[in-house]
Coordinates of C-alpha atoms in Angstrom, one line a residue:
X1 CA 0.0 0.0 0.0
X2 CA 1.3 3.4 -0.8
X3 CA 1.9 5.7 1.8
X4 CA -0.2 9.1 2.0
X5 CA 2.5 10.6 3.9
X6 CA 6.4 10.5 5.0
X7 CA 6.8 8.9 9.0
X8 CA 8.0 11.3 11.4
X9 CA 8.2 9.6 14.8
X10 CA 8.8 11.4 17.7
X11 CA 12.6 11.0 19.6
X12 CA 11.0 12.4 22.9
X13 CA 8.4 10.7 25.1
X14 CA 4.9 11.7 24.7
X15 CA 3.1 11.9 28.1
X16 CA -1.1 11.8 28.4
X17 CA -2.1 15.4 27.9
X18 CA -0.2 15.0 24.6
X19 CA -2.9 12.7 23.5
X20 CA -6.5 13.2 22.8
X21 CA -6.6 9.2 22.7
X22 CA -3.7 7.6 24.1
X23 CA -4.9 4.1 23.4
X24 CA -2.6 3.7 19.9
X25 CA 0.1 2.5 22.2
X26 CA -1.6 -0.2 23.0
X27 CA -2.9 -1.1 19.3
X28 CA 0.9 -0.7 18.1
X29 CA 1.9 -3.0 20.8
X30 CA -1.2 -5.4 19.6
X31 CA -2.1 -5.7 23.4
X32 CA -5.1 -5.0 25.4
X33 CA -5.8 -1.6 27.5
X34 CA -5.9 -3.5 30.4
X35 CA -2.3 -5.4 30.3
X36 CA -0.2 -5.8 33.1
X37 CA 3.1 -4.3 33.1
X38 CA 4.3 -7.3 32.6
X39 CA 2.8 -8.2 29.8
X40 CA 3.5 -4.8 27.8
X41 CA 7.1 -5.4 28.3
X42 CA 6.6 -9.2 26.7
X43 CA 5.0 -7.5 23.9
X44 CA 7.5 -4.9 23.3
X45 CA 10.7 -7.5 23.2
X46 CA 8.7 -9.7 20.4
X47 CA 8.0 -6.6 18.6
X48 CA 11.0 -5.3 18.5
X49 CA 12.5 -8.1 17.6
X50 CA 10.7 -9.0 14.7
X51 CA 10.4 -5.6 13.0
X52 CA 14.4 -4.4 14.1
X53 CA 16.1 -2.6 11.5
X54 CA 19.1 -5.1 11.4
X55 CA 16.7 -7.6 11.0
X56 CA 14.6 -5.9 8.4
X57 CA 17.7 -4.5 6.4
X58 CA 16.2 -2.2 3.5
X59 CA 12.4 -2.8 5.0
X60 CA 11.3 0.8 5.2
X61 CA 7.7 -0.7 6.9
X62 CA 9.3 -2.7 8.9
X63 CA 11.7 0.3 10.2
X64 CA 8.8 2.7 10.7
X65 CA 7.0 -0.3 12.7
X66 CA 9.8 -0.7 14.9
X67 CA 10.0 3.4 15.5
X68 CA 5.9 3.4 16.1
X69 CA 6.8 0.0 18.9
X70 CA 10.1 2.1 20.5
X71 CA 7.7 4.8 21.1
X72 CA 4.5 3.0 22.2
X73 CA 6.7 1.4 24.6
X74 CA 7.8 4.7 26.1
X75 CA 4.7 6.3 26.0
X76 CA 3.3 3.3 28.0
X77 CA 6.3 4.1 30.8
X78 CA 6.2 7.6 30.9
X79 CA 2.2 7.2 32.2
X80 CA 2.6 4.2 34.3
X81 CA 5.0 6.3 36.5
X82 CA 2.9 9.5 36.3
X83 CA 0.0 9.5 38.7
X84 CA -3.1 8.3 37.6
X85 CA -5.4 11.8 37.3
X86 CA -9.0 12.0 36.9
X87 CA -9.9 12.7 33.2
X88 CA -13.0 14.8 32.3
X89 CA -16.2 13.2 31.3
X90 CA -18.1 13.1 28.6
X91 CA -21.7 13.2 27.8
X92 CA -23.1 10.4 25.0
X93 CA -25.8 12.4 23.4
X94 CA -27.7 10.5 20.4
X95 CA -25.8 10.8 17.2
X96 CA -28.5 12.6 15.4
X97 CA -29.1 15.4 17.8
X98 CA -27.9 18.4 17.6
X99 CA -26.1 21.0 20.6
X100 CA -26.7 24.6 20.7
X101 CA -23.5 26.2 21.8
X102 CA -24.3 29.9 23.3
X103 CA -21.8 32.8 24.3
X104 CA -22.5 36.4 24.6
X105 CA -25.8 36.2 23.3
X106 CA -24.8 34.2 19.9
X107 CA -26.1 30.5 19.5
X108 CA -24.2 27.8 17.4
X109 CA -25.6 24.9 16.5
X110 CA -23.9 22.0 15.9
X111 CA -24.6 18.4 14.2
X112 CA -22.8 15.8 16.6
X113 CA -21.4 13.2 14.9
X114 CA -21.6 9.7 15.1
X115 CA -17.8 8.5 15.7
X116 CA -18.8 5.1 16.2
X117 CA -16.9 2.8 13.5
X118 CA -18.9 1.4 10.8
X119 CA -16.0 0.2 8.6
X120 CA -14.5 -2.6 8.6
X121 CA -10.9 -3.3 10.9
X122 CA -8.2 -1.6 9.9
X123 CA -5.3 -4.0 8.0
X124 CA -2.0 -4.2 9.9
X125 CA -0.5 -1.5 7.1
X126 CA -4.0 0.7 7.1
X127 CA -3.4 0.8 11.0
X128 CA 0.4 1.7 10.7
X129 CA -0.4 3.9 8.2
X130 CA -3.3 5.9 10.6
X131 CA -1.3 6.0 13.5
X132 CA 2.0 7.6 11.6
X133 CA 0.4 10.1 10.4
X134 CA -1.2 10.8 13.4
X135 CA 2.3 11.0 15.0
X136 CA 3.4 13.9 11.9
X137 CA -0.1 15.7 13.1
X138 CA 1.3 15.4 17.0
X139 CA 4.9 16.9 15.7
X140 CA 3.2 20.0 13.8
X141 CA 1.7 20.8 16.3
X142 CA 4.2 20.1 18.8
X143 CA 6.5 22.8 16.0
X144 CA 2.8 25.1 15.7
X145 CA 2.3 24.3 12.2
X146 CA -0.7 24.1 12.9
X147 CA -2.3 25.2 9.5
X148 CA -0.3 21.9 8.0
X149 CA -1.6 19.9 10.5
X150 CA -5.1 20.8 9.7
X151 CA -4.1 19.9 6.0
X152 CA -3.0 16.6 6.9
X153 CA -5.8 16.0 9.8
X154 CA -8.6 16.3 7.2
X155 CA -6.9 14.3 4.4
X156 CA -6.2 11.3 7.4
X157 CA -10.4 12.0 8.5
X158 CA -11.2 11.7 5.3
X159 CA -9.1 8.7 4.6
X160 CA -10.3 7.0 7.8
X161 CA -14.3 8.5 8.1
X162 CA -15.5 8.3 12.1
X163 CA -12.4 7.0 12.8
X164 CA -12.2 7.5 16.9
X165 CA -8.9 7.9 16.7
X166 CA -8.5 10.6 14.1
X167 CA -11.4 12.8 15.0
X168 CA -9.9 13.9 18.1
X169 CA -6.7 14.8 16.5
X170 CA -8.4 16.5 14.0
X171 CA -10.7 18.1 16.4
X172 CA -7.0 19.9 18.3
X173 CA -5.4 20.9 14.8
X174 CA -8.7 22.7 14.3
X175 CA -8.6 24.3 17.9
X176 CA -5.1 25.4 17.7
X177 CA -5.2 27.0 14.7
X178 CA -8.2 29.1 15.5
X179 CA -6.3 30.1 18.7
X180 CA -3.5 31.1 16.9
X181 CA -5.9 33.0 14.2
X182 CA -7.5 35.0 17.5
X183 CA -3.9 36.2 18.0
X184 CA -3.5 37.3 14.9
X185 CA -7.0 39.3 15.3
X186 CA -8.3 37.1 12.3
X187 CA -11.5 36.4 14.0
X188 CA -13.9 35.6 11.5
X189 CA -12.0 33.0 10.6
X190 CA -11.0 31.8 13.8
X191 CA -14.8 31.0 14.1
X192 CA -14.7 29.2 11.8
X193 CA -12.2 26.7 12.6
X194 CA -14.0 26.7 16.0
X195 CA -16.5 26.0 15.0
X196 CA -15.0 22.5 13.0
X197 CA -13.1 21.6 16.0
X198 CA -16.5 21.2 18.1
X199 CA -18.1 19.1 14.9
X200 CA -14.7 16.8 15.1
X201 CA -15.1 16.2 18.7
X202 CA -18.5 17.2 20.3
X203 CA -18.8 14.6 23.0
X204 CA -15.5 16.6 24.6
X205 CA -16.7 18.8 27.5
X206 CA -13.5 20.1 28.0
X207 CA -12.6 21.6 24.6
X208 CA -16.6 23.1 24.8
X209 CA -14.8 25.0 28.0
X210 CA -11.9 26.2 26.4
X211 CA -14.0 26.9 22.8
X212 CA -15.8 29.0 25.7
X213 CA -13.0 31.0 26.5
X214 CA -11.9 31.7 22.8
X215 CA -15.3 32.7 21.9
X216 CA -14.7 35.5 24.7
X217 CA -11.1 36.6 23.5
X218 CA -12.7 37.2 20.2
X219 CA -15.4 39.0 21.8
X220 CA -13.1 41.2 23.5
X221 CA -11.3 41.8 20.3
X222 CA -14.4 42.8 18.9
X223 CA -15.2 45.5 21.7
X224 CA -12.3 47.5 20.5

């Protein structure tokens, strides 16, 4: 399968409020959420082992595998010595409804999507091929490239429809952009990438709070 995009893997640990879904540790690991530490360190030594570079000489799959396993394993570390902290809830509403966002007297409403996957699994290279990308989203970011991370966001959503992994991702390229378009004063279009990043994500009640507080900067703005 041909690659959408080059793999950039990260060379520093990620910790969890890096990640809107931490779970693609475990899928690169091919272990359950619920594995002992025990078994996450059995499934790192086969992994490694099998996709290793000197074992894989001239596999460029096989190297980007064994990247994607290095740093799944280190993710995995760096929050099993952190200290387990309460994560926000979130509401289920129905998929078809829709949420009326309000600030300073102007309503938004917004279709909630249903991010529930109705395609069939991922193959192993589909799944390598989501979650690398997803890592070059994370280092755009991470360099506040944001408007290229929205690019490749939305090709990657579109590419992997509902996808419960990507829509979060997509929803925080959205969300950082339109922050960084408030600073600019760009406001109208700072609403609209607002806007996007609650459609991405709307079962997150902690990005509603901070879309809250943008909403407010740009009112501010606005005043003067």
């Amino acid at each position: 399968m041909q690659r959408l995009y080059t793999s950039k893997i990260f060379s520093c640990p990620l910790s969890m409020d890096n990640l809107p879904n931490p779970n693609w540790c475990y899928q690169v690991l091919e272990i359950s959420p619920t594995a002992t530490a025990q078994e996450i360190k059995m499934a790192y030594r086969q992994l490694a082992r099998k996709y290793h570079p000197d074992l894989n000489p001239g596999d460029r799959t096989a190297e980007d595998r064994f990247k994607l396993i290095v740093q799944a394993y280190r993710t995995l570390l760096t929050l099993q010595s952190q200290p387990s902290s309460s994560t926000s809830t979130k509401t289920t509403p129905h998929p078809d409804t829709t949420s009326t966002y309000s600030t300073g007297g102007v309503r938004f409403h917004v279709k909630q999507r249903d991010c529930t996957p109705s395609s069939p699994p991922l193959s192993s290279e589909e799944k390598l091929l989501k979650l690398s990308t997803l890592n070059q989203v994370y280092t755009l970011l991470k360099r506040q490239n944001f408007q290229q991370a929205v690019d490749i966001a939305e090709k990657l959503a579109i590419r992997f429809p509902k996808d419960s992994d990507v829509q979060p991702w997509l929803a925080v390229a959205y969300h950082r952009w339109a922050k960084q378009l408030i600073s600019r004063q760009q406001c109208d279009r700072a609403r609209i990438y607002l806007k996007k990043a609650l459609q991405a994500d709307p079962h997150n009640q902690k990005l509603w709070r901070e879309i809250d507080r943008d909403y407010k900067a740009i009112e501010r703005q606005l005043m003067f």
